[in-house]
């Protein structure tokens, strides 16, 4: 993994680009965008033409899905 990526994700709540956010969720970039479209993943923060997601929001997706799985059991 890229050392710059490791440095950035060690900050309190870094903004991740689409490739990094997809990597956190262990999905492809096209699948990540499908999850944004179906509202599983929150819409990005727009910085000019760039799309970014706070790491905390990407991790919250995992926590929410785990909680839903547990509740459905």
XYZ file of C-alpha atoms in Angstrom:
73
model
C 0.000 0.000 0.000
C 1.136 3.531 -0.725
C 2.928 5.125 2.258
C 1.228 8.471 1.553
C -2.120 6.704 1.924
C -1.014 5.228 5.260
C 0.157 8.643 6.450
C -3.115 10.299 5.468
C -5.388 7.686 7.012
C -3.577 7.960 10.339
C -4.861 11.544 10.727
C -7.964 12.057 12.900
C -10.530 12.081 10.058
C -8.866 12.319 6.657
C -10.782 12.840 3.456
C -10.509 9.814 1.183
C -10.745 9.844 -2.587
C -12.957 7.281 -4.308
C -10.146 4.729 -4.731
C -9.186 4.953 -1.063
C -12.794 4.799 0.134
C -13.434 1.755 -2.067
C -10.289 0.146 -0.653
C -11.555 0.639 2.909
C -14.812 -1.122 1.976
C -12.913 -3.722 -0.062
C -15.005 -3.133 -3.183
C -14.182 -1.956 -6.693
C -14.552 1.707 -7.605
C -17.595 0.997 -9.837
C -19.256 -0.919 -6.972
C -18.466 1.940 -4.601
C -20.231 4.385 -6.943
C -23.223 2.002 -7.137
C -23.393 2.041 -3.326
C -23.367 5.868 -3.420
C -26.184 5.805 -5.972
C -28.301 3.377 -3.891
C -27.517 5.467 -0.760
C -25.666 2.674 1.084
C -22.687 5.059 1.100
C -23.196 8.796 1.710
C -22.777 11.284 -1.102
C -19.296 12.796 -1.303
C -18.074 16.137 -0.121
C -17.304 18.091 -3.293
C -14.084 20.118 -3.414
C -14.159 21.777 -6.797
C -14.374 18.813 -9.152
C -13.081 16.344 -6.572
C -15.199 13.928 -4.556
C -14.050 13.084 -1.038
C -15.463 11.086 1.893
C -14.471 11.528 5.542
C -12.962 8.247 6.716
C -15.350 8.273 9.677
C -18.352 8.187 7.310
C -16.927 5.255 5.331
C -16.260 3.340 8.550
C -19.768 4.220 9.761
C -21.167 2.412 6.710
C -19.508 -0.777 7.932
C -20.800 -0.274 11.479
C -24.339 0.411 10.240
C -24.389 -2.674 8.019
C -23.076 -4.826 10.867
C -25.799 -3.497 13.169
C -28.477 -4.160 10.534
C -27.163 -7.702 10.084
C -27.309 -8.310 13.827
C -30.794 -6.822 14.137
C -32.087 -9.010 11.297
C -30.768 -12.211 12.899
